[in-house]
Amino acid sequence: QVQLVESGGGLVQAGGSLRLSCAASGRFFSIDAMGWYRQAPGKERELVAGISSGGTTNYADSVKGRFTISRDNAKNTVHLQMNSLKPEDTGVYYCNVNSRLTTWTRSQDWGQGTQVTVSS
């Protein structure tokens, strides 16, 4: 019902920056919270940053002050600006979108994942 396309991952040196984007398309009534998760090798997937439909944000302690999440409601997109990247930020980053398909039906969808590698 909801398709997510991510872009912007890659390889960067420590201290560098990357910007991730995720565009949602399909048949839905509205989009609620959006977020970014990441999964490092051998570790569980964890929340990196989230943003509500009204723009309220929350961040993992490890990225506060370095990452900024934003959204464009007109374009159904969410972005993650990552600055001062560290090797421990390495992982696969997944976009997560919560939407209303109808007045009574909700959906939670995941992007395909994009690799972020930070070299020391």
mmCIF file of C-alpha atoms in Angstrom:
data_model
loop_
_atom_site.group_PDB
_atom_site.id
_atom_site.type_symbol
_atom_site.label_atom_id
_atom_site.label_comp_id
_atom_site.label_asym_id
_atom_site.label_seq_id
_atom_site.Cartn_x
_atom_site.Cartn_y
_atom_site.Cartn_z
ATOM 1 C CA GLN A 1 0.000 0.000 0.000
ATOM 2 C CA VAL A 2 2.863 2.335 0.820
ATOM 3 C CA GLN A 3 6.121 2.235 -1.076
ATOM 4 C CA LEU A 4 9.268 3.793 0.347
ATOM 5 C CA VAL A 5 12.344 4.671 -1.654
ATOM 6 C CA GLU A 6 15.509 5.610 0.179
ATOM 7 C CA SER A 7 18.572 7.370 -1.118
ATOM 8 C CA GLY A 8 21.735 9.028 0.093
ATOM 9 C CA GLY A 9 23.820 6.348 1.777
ATOM 10 C CA GLY A 10 27.463 5.762 1.024
ATOM 11 C CA LEU A 11 31.024 5.734 2.287
ATOM 12 C CA VAL A 12 32.407 8.726 4.154
ATOM 13 C CA GLN A 13 35.365 9.453 6.371
ATOM 14 C CA ALA A 14 34.929 10.144 10.059
ATOM 15 C CA GLY A 15 33.875 13.727 10.598
ATOM 16 C CA GLY A 16 32.087 13.885 7.279
ATOM 17 C CA SER A 17 28.422 14.298 6.440
ATOM 18 C CA LEU A 18 25.691 12.448 4.612
ATOM 19 C CA ARG A 19 22.049 13.185 3.939
ATOM 20 C CA LEU A 20 19.507 10.409 3.703
ATOM 21 C CA SER A 21 16.136 10.827 2.037
ATOM 22 C CA CYS A 22 13.027 8.673 1.946
ATOM 23 C CA ALA A 23 10.026 9.261 -0.310
ATOM 24 C CA ALA A 24 6.666 7.650 0.347
ATOM 25 C CA SER A 25 4.174 6.899 -2.397
ATOM 26 C CA GLY A 26 1.030 4.836 -2.840
ATOM 27 C CA ARG A 27 -2.534 4.939 -1.673
ATOM 28 C CA PHE A 28 -2.828 6.361 1.816
ATOM 29 C CA PHE A 29 -5.015 8.874 3.585
ATOM 30 C CA SER A 30 -2.253 10.566 5.570
ATOM 31 C CA ILE A 31 1.192 10.001 7.035
ATOM 32 C CA ASP A 32 1.761 10.093 10.773
ATOM 33 C CA ALA A 33 5.168 9.588 12.398
ATOM 34 C CA MET A 34 8.232 9.013 10.261
ATOM 35 C CA GLY A 35 11.629 7.880 11.384
ATOM 36 C CA TRP A 36 15.019 6.403 10.711
ATOM 37 C CA TYR A 37 16.393 3.238 12.256
ATOM 38 C CA ARG A 38 19.748 1.628 11.814
ATOM 39 C CA GLN A 39 21.187 -1.816 12.225
ATOM 40 C CA ALA A 40 24.877 -2.438 12.707
ATOM 41 C CA PRO A 41 26.399 -5.875 12.053
ATOM 42 C CA GLY A 42 25.571 -8.233 14.888
ATOM 43 C CA LYS A 43 23.295 -5.741 16.593
ATOM 44 C CA GLU A 44 19.578 -5.163 16.795
ATOM 45 C CA ARG A 45 17.822 -2.491 14.820
ATOM 46 C CA GLU A 46 17.605 0.743 16.815
ATOM 47 C CA LEU A 47 15.754 4.026 16.491
ATOM 48 C CA VAL A 48 18.010 6.848 15.356
ATOM 49 C CA ALA A 49 15.498 9.680 14.998
ATOM 50 C CA GLY A 50 11.766 10.183 14.680
ATOM 51 C CA ILE A 51 9.478 13.033 13.734
ATOM 52 C CA SER A 52 5.755 13.358 14.304
ATOM 53 C CA SER A 53 3.253 14.715 11.825
ATOM 54 C CA GLY A 54 3.388 17.995 13.728
ATOM 55 C CA GLY A 55 7.172 18.206 13.604
ATOM 56 C CA THR A 56 8.088 17.037 17.089
ATOM 57 C CA THR A 57 11.410 15.235 16.981
ATOM 58 C CA ASN A 58 13.263 12.747 19.122
ATOM 59 C CA TYR A 59 16.774 11.366 18.810
ATOM 60 C CA ALA A 60 18.868 8.569 20.156
ATOM 61 C CA ASP A 61 21.320 9.934 22.704
ATOM 62 C CA SER A 62 24.233 8.817 20.553
ATOM 63 C CA VAL A 63 23.270 11.134 17.683
ATOM 64 C CA LYS A 64 21.923 14.195 19.500
ATOM 65 C CA GLY A 65 23.610 17.355 18.300
ATOM 66 C CA ARG A 66 24.961 15.647 15.176
ATOM 67 C CA PHE A 67 21.892 14.381 13.278
ATOM 68 C CA THR A 68 18.818 16.328 12.235
ATOM 69 C CA ILE A 69 15.582 14.784 11.026
ATOM 70 C CA SER A 70 13.127 16.774 8.930
ATOM 71 C CA ARG A 71 10.101 16.134 6.766
ATOM 72 C CA ASP A 72 8.317 17.698 3.837
ATOM 73 C CA ASN A 73 4.641 16.886 4.215
ATOM 74 C CA ALA A 74 3.770 18.204 0.761
ATOM 75 C CA LYS A 75 6.188 15.730 -0.817
ATOM 76 C CA ASN A 76 5.738 12.893 1.688
ATOM 77 C CA THR A 77 9.454 12.775 2.314
ATOM 78 C CA VAL A 78 11.671 12.492 5.361
ATOM 79 C CA HIS A 79 15.331 13.400 5.546
ATOM 80 C CA LEU A 80 18.169 12.668 7.927
ATOM 81 C CA GLN A 81 21.098 15.065 7.878
ATOM 82 C CA MET A 82 24.071 13.369 9.491
ATOM 83 C CA ASN A 83 27.063 15.488 10.472
ATOM 84 C CA SER A 84 30.255 14.710 12.375
ATOM 85 C CA LEU A 85 29.879 11.068 11.480
ATOM 86 C CA LYS A 86 31.699 8.473 13.544
ATOM 87 C CA PRO A 87 32.719 4.897 12.687
ATOM 88 C CA GLU A 88 30.102 3.674 15.164
ATOM 89 C CA ASP A 89 27.404 5.240 12.969
ATOM 90 C CA THR A 90 28.114 2.551 10.385
ATOM 91 C CA GLY A 91 25.154 0.361 9.545
ATOM 92 C CA VAL A 92 22.137 -0.101 7.331
ATOM 93 C CA TYR A 93 19.691 2.742 7.744
ATOM 94 C CA TYR A 94 15.982 2.072 7.304
ATOM 95 C CA CYS A 95 13.196 4.548 6.765
ATOM 96 C CA ASN A 96 10.031 3.845 8.750
ATOM 97 C CA VAL A 97 6.658 5.392 7.993
ATOM 98 C CA ASN A 98 3.380 5.130 9.848
ATOM 99 C CA SER A 99 0.350 5.978 7.747
ATOM 100 C CA ARG A 100 -3.413 5.882 7.694
ATOM 101 C CA LEU A 101 -4.716 3.941 4.726
ATOM 102 C CA THR A 102 -8.307 4.761 5.619
ATOM 103 C CA THR A 103 -10.000 6.387 8.576
ATOM 104 C CA TRP A 104 -9.856 3.045 10.420
ATOM 105 C CA THR A 105 -6.807 1.298 8.935
ATOM 106 C CA ARG A 106 -3.183 2.027 9.710
ATOM 107 C CA SER A 107 0.032 0.734 8.215
ATOM 108 C CA GLN A 108 3.675 0.696 9.197
ATOM 109 C CA ASP A 109 6.161 0.290 6.380
ATOM 110 C CA TRP A 110 9.922 -0.007 6.011
ATOM 111 C CA GLY A 111 12.278 1.120 3.307
ATOM 112 C CA GLN A 112 14.702 -1.272 1.661
ATOM 113 C CA GLY A 113 17.628 0.054 3.668
ATOM 114 C CA THR A 114 20.645 2.069 2.643
ATOM 115 C CA GLN A 115 24.212 1.356 3.715
ATOM 116 C CA VAL A 116 26.165 3.999 5.582
ATOM 117 C CA THR A 117 29.842 3.281 6.159
ATOM 118 C CA VAL A 118 32.069 5.622 8.119
ATOM 119 C CA SER A 119 35.782 4.950 7.901
ATOM 120 C CA SER A 120 38.203 5.977 10.618
#
